[in-house]
CSV table of C-alpha atoms in Angstrom, one decimal:
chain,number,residue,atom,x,y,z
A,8,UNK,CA,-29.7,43.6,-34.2
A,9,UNK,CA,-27.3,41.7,-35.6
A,10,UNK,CA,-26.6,38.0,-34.2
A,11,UNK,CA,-23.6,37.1,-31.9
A,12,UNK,CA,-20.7,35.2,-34.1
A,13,UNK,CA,-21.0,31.7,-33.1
A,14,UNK,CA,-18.9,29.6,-31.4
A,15,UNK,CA,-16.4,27.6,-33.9
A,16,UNK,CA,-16.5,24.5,-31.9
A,17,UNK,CA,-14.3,21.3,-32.4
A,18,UNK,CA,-14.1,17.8,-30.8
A,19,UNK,CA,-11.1,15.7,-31.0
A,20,UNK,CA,-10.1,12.2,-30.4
A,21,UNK,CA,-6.9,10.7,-29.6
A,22,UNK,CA,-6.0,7.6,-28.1
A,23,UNK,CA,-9.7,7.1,-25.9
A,24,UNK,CA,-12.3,5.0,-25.6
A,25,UNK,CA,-15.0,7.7,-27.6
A,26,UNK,CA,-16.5,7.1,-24.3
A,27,UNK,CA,-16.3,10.9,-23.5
A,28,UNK,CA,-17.8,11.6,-27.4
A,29,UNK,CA,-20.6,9.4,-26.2
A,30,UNK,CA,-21.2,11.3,-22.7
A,31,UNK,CA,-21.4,14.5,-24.8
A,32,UNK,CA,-24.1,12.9,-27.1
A,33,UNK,CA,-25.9,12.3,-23.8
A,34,UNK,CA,-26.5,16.0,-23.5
A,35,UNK,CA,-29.6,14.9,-25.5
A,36,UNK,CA,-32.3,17.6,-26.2
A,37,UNK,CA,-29.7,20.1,-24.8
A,38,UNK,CA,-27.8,19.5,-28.3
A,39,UNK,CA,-31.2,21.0,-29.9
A,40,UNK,CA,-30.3,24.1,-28.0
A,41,UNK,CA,-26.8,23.8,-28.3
A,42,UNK,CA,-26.6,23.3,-32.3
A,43,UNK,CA,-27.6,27.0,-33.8
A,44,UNK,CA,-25.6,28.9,-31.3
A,45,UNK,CA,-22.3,26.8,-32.4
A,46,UNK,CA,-20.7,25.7,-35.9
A,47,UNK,CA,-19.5,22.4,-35.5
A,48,UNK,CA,-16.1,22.5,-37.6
A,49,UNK,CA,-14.5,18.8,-36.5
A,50,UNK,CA,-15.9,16.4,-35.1
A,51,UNK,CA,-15.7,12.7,-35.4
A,52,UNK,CA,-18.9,12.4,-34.3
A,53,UNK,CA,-20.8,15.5,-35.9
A,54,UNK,CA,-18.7,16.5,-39.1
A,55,UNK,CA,-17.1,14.4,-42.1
A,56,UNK,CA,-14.1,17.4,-42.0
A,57,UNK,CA,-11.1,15.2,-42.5
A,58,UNK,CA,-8.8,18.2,-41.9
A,59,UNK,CA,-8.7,20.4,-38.7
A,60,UNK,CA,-9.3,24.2,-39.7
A,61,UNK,CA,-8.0,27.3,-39.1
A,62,UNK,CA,-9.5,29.5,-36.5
A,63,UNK,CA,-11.0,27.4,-34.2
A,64,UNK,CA,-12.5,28.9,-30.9
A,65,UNK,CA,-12.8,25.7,-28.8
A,66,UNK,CA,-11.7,22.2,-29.1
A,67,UNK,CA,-12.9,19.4,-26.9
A,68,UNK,CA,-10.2,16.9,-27.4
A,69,UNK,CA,-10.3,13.6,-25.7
A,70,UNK,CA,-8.1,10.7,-25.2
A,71,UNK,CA,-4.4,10.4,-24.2
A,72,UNK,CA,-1.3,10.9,-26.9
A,73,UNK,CA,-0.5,7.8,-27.8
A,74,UNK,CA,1.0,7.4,-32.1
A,75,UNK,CA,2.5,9.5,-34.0
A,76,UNK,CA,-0.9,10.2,-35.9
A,77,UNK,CA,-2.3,11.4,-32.0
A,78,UNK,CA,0.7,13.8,-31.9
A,79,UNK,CA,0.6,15.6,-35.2
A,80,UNK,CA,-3.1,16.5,-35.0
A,81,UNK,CA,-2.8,17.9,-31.2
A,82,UNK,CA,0.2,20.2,-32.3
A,83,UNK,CA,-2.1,21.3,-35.1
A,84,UNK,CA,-5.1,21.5,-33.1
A,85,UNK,CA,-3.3,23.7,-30.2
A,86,UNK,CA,-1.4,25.9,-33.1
A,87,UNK,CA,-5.4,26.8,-34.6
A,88,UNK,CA,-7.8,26.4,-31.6
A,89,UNK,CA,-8.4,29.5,-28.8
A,90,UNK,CA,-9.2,27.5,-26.0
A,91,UNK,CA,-7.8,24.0,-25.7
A,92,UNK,CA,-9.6,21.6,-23.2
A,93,UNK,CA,-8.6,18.7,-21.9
A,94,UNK,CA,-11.7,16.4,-22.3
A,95,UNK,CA,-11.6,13.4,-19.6
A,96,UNK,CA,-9.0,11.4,-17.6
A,97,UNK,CA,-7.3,9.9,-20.6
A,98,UNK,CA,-6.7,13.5,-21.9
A,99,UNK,CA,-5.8,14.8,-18.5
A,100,UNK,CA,-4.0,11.2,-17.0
A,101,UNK,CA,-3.3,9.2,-19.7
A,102,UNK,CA,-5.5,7.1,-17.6
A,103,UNK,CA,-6.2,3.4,-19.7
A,104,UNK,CA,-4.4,3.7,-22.3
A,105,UNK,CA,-1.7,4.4,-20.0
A,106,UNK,CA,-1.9,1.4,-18.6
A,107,UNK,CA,0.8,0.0,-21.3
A,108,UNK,CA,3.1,2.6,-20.0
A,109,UNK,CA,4.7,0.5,-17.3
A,110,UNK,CA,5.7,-2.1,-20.1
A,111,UNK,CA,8.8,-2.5,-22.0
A,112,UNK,CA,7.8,-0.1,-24.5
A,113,UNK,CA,5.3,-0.4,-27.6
A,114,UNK,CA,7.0,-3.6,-28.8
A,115,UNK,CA,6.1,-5.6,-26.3
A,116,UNK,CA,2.4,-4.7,-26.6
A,117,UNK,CA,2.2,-5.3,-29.8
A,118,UNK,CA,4.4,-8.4,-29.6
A,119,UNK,CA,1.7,-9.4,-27.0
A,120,UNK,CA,-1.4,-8.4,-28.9
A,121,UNK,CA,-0.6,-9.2,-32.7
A,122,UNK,CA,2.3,-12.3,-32.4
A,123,UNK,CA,1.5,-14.4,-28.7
A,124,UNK,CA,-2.5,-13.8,-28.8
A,125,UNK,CA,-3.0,-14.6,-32.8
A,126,UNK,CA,-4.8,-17.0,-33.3
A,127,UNK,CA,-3.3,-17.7,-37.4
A,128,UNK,CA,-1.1,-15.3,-39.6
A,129,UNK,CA,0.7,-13.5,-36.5
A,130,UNK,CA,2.0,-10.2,-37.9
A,131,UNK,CA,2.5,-6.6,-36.6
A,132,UNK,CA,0.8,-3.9,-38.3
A,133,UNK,CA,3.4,-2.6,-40.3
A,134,UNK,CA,2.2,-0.4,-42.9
A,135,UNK,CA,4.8,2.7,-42.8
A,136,UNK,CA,2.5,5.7,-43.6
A,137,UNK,CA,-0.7,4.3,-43.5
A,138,UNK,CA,-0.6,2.6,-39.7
A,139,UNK,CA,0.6,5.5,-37.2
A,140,UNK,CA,3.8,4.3,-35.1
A,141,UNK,CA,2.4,3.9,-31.7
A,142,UNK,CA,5.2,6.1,-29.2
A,143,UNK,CA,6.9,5.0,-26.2
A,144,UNK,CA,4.7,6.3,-23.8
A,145,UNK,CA,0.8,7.4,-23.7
A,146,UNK,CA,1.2,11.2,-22.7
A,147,UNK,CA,-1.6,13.4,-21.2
A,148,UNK,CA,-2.0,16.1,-23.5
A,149,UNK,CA,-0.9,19.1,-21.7
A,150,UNK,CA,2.7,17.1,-21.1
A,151,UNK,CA,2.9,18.2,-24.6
A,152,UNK,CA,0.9,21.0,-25.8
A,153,UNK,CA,-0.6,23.6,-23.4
A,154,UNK,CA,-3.9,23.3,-22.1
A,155,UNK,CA,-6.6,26.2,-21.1
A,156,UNK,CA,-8.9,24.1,-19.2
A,157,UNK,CA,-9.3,20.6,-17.6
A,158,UNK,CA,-12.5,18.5,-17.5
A,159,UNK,CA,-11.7,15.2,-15.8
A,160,UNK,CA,-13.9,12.2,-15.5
A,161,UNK,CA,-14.1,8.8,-17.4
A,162,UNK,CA,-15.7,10.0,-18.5
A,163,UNK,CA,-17.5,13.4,-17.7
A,164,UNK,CA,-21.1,13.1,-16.9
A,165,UNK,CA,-23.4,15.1,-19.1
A,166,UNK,CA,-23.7,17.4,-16.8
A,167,UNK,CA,-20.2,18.1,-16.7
A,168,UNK,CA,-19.8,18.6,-20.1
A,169,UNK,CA,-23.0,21.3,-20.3
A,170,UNK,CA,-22.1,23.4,-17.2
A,171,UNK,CA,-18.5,23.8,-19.0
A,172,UNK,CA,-19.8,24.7,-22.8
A,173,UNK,CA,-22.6,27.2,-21.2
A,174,UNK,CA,-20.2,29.3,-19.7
A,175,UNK,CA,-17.8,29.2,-22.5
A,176,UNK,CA,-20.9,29.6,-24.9
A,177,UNK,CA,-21.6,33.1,-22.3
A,178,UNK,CA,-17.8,33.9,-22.7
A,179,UNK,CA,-17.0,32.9,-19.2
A,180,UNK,CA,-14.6,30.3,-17.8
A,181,UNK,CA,-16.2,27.8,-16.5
A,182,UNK,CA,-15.4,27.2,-12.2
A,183,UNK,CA,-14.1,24.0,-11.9
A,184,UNK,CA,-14.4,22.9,-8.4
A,185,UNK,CA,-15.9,20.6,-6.5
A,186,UNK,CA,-17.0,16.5,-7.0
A,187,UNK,CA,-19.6,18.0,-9.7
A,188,UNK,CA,-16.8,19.8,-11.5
A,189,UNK,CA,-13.5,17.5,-11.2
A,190,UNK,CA,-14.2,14.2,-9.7
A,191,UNK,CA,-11.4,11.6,-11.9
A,192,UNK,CA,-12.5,8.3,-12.7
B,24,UNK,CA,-5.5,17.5,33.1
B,25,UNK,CA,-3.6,20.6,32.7
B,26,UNK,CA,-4.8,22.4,30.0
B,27,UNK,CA,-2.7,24.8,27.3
B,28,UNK,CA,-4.5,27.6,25.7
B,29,UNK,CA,-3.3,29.0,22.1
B,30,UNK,CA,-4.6,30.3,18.9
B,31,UNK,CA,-5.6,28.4,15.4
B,32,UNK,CA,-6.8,30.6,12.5
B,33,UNK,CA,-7.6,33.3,14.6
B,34,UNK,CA,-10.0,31.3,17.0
B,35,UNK,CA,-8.9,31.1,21.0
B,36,UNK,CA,-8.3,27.1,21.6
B,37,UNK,CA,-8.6,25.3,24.8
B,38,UNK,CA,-6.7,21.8,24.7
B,39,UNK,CA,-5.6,19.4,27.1
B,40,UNK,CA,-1.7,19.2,27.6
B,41,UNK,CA,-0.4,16.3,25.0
B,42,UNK,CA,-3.1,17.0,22.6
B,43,UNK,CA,-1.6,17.2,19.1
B,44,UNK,CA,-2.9,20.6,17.2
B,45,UNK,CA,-5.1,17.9,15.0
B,46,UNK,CA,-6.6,17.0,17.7
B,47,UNK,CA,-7.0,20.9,19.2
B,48,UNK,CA,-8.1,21.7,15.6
B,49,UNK,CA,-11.1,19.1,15.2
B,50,UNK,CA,-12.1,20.0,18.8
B,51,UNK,CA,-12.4,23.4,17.7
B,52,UNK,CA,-13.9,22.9,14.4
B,53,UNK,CA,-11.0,23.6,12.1
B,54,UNK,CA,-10.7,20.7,9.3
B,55,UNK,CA,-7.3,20.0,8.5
B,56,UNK,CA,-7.1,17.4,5.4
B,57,UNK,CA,-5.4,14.3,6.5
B,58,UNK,CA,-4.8,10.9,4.4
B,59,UNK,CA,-2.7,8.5,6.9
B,60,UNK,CA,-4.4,9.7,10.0
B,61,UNK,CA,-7.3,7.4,11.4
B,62,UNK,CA,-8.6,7.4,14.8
B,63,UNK,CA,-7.4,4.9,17.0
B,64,UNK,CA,-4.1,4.2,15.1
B,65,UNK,CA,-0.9,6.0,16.3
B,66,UNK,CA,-0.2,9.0,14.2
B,67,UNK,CA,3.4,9.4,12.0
B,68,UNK,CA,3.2,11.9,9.9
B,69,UNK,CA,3.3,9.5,6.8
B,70,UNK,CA,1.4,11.4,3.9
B,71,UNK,CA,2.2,15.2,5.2
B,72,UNK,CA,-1.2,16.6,3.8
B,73,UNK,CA,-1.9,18.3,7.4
B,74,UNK,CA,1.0,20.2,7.5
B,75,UNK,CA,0.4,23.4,9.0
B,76,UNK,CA,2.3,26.8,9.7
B,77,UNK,CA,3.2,27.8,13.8
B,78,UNK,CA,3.9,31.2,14.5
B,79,UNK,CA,7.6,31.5,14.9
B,80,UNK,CA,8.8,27.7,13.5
B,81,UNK,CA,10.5,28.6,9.9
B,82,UNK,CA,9.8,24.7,9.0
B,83,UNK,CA,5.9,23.4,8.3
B,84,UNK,CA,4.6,21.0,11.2
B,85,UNK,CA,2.5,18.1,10.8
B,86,UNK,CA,-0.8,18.7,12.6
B,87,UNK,CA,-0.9,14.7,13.6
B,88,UNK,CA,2.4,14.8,15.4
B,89,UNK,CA,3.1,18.3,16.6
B,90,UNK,CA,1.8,18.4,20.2
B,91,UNK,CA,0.3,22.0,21.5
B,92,UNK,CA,2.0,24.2,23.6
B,93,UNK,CA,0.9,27.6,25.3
B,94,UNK,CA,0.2,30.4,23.6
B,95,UNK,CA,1.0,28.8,20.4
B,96,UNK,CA,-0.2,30.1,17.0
B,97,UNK,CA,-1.3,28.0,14.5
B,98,UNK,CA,-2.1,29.0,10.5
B,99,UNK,CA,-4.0,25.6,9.0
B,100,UNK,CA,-5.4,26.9,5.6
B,101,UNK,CA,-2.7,29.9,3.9
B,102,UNK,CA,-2.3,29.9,0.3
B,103,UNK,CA,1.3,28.6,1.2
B,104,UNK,CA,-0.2,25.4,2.5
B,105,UNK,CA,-3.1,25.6,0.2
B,106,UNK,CA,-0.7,24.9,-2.8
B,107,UNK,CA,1.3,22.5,-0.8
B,108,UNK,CA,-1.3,20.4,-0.1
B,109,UNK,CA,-2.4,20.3,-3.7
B,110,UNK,CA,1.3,19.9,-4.5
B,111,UNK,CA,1.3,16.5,-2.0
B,112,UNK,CA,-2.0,15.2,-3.6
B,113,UNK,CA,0.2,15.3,-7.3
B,114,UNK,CA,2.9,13.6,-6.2
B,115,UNK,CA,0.7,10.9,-4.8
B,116,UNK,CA,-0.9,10.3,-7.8
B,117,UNK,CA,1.6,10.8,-10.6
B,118,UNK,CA,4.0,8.2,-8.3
B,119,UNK,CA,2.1,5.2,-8.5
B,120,UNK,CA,-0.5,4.5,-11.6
B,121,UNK,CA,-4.1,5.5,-9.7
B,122,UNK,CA,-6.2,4.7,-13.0
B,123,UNK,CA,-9.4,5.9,-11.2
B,124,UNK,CA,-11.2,4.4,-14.5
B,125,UNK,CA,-10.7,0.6,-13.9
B,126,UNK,CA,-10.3,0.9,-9.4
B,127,UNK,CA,-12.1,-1.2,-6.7
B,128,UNK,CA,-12.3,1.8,-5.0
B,129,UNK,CA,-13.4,4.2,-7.7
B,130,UNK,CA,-16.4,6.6,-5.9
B,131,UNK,CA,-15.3,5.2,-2.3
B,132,UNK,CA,-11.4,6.6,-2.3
B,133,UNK,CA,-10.2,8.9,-0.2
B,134,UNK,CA,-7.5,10.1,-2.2
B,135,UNK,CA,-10.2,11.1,-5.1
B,136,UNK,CA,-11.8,13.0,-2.4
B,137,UNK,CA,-8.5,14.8,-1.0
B,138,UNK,CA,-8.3,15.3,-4.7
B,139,UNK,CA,-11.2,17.2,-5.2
B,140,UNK,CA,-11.0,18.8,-1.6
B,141,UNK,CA,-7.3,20.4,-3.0
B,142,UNK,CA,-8.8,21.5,-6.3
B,143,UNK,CA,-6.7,19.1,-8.5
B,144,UNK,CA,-8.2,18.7,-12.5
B,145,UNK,CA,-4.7,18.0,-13.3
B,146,UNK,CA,-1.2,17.2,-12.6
B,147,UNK,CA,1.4,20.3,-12.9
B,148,UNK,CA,4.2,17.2,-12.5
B,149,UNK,CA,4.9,14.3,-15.0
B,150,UNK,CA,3.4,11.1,-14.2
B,151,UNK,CA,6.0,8.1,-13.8
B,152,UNK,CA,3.8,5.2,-14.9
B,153,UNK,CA,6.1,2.9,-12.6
B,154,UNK,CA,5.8,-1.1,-13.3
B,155,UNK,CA,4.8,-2.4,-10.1
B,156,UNK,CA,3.2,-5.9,-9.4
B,157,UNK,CA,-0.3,-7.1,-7.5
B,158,UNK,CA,-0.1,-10.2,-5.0
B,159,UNK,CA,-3.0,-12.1,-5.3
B,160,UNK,CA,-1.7,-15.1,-3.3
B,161,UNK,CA,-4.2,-14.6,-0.2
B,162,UNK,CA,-7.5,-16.5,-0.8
B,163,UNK,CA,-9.4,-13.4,0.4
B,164,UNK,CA,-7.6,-10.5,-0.2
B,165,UNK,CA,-5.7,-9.0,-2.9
B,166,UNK,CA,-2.7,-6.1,-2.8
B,167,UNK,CA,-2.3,-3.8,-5.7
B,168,UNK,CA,1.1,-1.9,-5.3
B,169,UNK,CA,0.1,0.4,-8.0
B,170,UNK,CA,-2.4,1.9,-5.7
B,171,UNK,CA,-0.6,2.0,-2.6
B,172,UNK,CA,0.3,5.4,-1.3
B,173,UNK,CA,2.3,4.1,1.2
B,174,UNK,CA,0.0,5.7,4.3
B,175,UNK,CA,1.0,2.7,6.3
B,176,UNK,CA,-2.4,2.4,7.9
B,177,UNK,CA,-2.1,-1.2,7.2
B,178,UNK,CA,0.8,-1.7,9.2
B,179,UNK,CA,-0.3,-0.1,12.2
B,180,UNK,CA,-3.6,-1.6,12.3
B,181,UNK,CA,-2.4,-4.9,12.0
B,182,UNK,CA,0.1,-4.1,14.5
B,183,UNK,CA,-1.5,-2.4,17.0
B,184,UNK,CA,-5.1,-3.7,16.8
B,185,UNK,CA,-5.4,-7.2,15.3
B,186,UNK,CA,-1.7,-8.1,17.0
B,187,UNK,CA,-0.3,-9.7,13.4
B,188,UNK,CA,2.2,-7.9,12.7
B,189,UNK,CA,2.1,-9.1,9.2
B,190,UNK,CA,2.6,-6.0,7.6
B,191,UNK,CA,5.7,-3.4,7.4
B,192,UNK,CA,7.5,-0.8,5.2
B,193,UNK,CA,11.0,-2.1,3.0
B,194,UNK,CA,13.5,-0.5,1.2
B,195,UNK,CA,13.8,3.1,0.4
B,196,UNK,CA,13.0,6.0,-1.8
B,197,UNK,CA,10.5,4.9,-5.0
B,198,UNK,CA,11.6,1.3,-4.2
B,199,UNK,CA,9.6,1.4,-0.9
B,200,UNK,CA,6.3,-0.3,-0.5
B,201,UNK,CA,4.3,-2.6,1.8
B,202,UNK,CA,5.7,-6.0,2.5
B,203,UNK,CA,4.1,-9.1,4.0
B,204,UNK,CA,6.1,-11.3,6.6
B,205,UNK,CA,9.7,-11.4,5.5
B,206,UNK,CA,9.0,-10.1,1.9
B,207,UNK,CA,6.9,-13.4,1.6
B,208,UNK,CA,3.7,-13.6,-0.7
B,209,UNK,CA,0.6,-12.3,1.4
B,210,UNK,CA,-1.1,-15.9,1.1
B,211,UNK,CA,2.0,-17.8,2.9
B,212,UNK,CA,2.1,-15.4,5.2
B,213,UNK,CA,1.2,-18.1,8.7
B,214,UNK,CA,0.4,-14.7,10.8
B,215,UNK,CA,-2.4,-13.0,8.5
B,216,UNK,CA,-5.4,-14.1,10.9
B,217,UNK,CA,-7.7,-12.9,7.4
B,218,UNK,CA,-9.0,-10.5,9.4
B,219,UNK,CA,-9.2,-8.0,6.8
B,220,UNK,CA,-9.0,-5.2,8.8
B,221,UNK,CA,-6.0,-3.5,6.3
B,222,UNK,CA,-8.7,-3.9,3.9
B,223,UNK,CA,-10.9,-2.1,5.8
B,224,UNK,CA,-8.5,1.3,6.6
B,225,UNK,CA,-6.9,1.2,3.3
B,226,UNK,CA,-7.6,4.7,2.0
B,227,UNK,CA,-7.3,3.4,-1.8
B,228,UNK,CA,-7.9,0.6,-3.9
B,229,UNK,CA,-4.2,-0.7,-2.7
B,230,UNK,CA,-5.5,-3.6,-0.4
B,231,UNK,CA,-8.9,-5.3,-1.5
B,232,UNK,CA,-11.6,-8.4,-1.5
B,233,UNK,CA,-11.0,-10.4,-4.3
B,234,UNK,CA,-13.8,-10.2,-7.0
B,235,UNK,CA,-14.5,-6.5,-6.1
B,236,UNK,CA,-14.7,-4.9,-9.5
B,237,UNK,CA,-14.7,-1.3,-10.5
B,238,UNK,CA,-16.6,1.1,-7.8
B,239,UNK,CA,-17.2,-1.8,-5.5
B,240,UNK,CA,-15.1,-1.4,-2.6
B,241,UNK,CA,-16.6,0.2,0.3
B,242,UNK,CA,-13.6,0.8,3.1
B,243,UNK,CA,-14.9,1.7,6.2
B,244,UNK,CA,-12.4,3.4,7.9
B,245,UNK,CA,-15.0,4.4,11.1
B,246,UNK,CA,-16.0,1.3,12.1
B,247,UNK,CA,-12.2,0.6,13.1
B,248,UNK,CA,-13.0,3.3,15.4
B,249,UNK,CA,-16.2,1.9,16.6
B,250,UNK,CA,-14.5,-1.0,17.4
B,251,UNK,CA,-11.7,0.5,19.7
B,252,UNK,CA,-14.4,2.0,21.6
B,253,UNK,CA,-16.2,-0.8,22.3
B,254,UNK,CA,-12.6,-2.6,23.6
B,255,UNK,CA,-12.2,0.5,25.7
B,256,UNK,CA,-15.5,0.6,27.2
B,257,UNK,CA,-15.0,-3.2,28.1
B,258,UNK,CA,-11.7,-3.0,29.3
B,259,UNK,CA,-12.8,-0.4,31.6
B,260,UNK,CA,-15.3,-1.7,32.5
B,261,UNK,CA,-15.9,-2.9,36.3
């Protein structure tokens, strides 16, 4: 009998906390389980791939889009991943990073952050190329790209997180109701 | 009492005359979701999440304010209101900036609950990220206006319970929001008795006690209630 194909997962991160990265490593002895019935392709956590391949069944991507460097990578992850999911309130809200939205724009932050709060050689980080320009707004990701499924919290417990990848893992969609299932914050 | 008999998702109701179908709901065990409703405070149809459908009306009817009639029919939970309701939870929260994350009220908010209740993992509409201040002038109390959802519950409790009147409602359209006194800071506000009973009813993290951080707050909006009973059971006391 030959052995199911396994599941060509992915985690991403964008502008977050890694605080959702870190729930997921808090599936502890379930990863043991979870490892031989996935191949972990990208993963900031789990891989050293520097570029996001083709083919890609599912894609845990978590944070809000917030530079320019957060909005090429989530066009090419939606353009080669299945099943995009939206991994925690940044990625679904914007949530905090967000919370710079309702300021004049990213000049003012990083007037505020890098020029008034310096304590010697105040200077922006202007590298062009190597420093990613942040945008005008931190967007949740499916104002931009389209999103296949929604897994809100800040970040998602563990539990969260395993009740959605066993039923994707089964080929089901996982039901996403309920305080277990959808609670923000 | 007179009473007026009529029909709510298929279940016979019997309700006193002047009820509102909230009211004949609850008594009849038909949960409608409500946000500015409390018990004890007069009801005005603020927030719109208990909208329901009557049997020959072409417009939607708040439950809170619609009194019942005889032989009315009511519909409380169609896939109409269903997606209205969720529709009325999105525009809450993508007006104001409800960072669940970083709230006073995170785990203890009733609009993360009507959240859940409508089924909401995400917003279908574009979040505004408006730039609104927080008045931190009272030595008690603090009012974020990011959080506010504009229920009102403050104004009528300080109205019609504590007798202030130092809240109210100003200016229009996504310019509106609470207001202390004559637009004054909260804090030199004479009136404000720091009662904190706004605190108390606030459905979000909008009105809080200073110092509460993240997950902390713990309104009570039930023991407002408790408290009108006890005046009522006093008053009529012989």
């Amino acid at each position: 009998m030959s052995q199911p194909a396994k599941l060509r997962l992915a985690t991403v991160w964008l502008a977050g906390c890694s605080g959702c990265h870190m729930s997921f490593l808090d599936l502890d002895e379930w990863l043991i389980e979870l490892a031989p019935r996935i191949e972990m392709v990208f993963s900031p956590i789990a891989s050293d791939t520097k570029t996001y391949p083709e083919a890609v069944d599912v894609a845990l991507v978590e944070g809000g889009v917030g530079n320019s460097d957060n909005l090429a990578l989530i066009r090419q992850v939606r353009q080669r991943t299945r099943l995009l999911v939206s991994f925690g309130d940044c990625a679904i809200t914007a949530n905090v990073p967000g919370l710079r939205n309702p300021l004049a724009g990213p000049a003012a932050v990083l007037d505020r952050s890098y020029l008034d709060l310096a304590d010697g050689s105040a200077q922006w980080p202007h590298a062009p190329g190597l420093v990613p320009e942040l945008l005008e707004r931190v967007l949740p990701v499916h104002e931009l790209v389209p999103v296949d499924l929604f897994l809100p919290g800040c970040p998602p417990p563990a539990g969260r997180i395993r009740a959605v990848l066993e039923a994707l893992l089964q080929g089901e969609r996982p039901l996403m109701e309920g305080p277990e299932m959808i609670r923000f914050g | 009492m007179s009473v007026r008999t009529l029909r709510i998702d298929g279940r016979d109701v019997a309700s006193a005359d002047g009820a509102t179908v909230l009211e004949a709901a609850g008594d009849a065990g038909v949960a409608i979701p409500t946000l500015c409703h409390l018990e004890g405070l007069s009801p005005v149809a603020a927030c719109r999440l208990c909208l329901v459908e009557i049997e020959g009306s072409p417009r939607l009817q708040p439950a809170c304010i619609t009194p019942v009639s005889e032989g009315m029919v009511v519909h409380t939970a169609t896939p109409r209101l269903r997606e209205i309701r969720r529709t009325v939870i999105e525009l809450l929260f993508t007006e104001g900036n409800h960072v669940c994350a970083v709230c006073v009220a995170n785990g203890h908010c009733e609009l993360q609950d009507r959240a859940v209740e409508v089924g909401m993992d995400h917003s279908r509409l574009p979040y505004r990220f408006p730039d609104r201040p927080v008045d931190l002038s009272h030595q008690r109390f603090g009012l974020d206006h990011n959080r506010c959802i504009l229920c009102s519950r403050c104004v009528r409790v300080c109205d019609e319970v504590e007798g202030a009147h130092v809240w109210d409602v100003a200016w229009r359209g996504e310019h509106c929001r609470i207001i202390a006194g004559l637009d004054q800071p909260w804090g030199a506000v004479d009136a404000c008795t720091d009662c904190g009973k706004c605190v108390m009813v606030c459905p979000t993290g909008a009105l809080f006690h200073k110092g509460d951080s993240e997950g902390e707050k713990h309104e009570d909006p039930s023991r407002l209630a408790a408290l009108l009973r006890a005046r009522r059971a006093r008053q009529e006391a012989p």
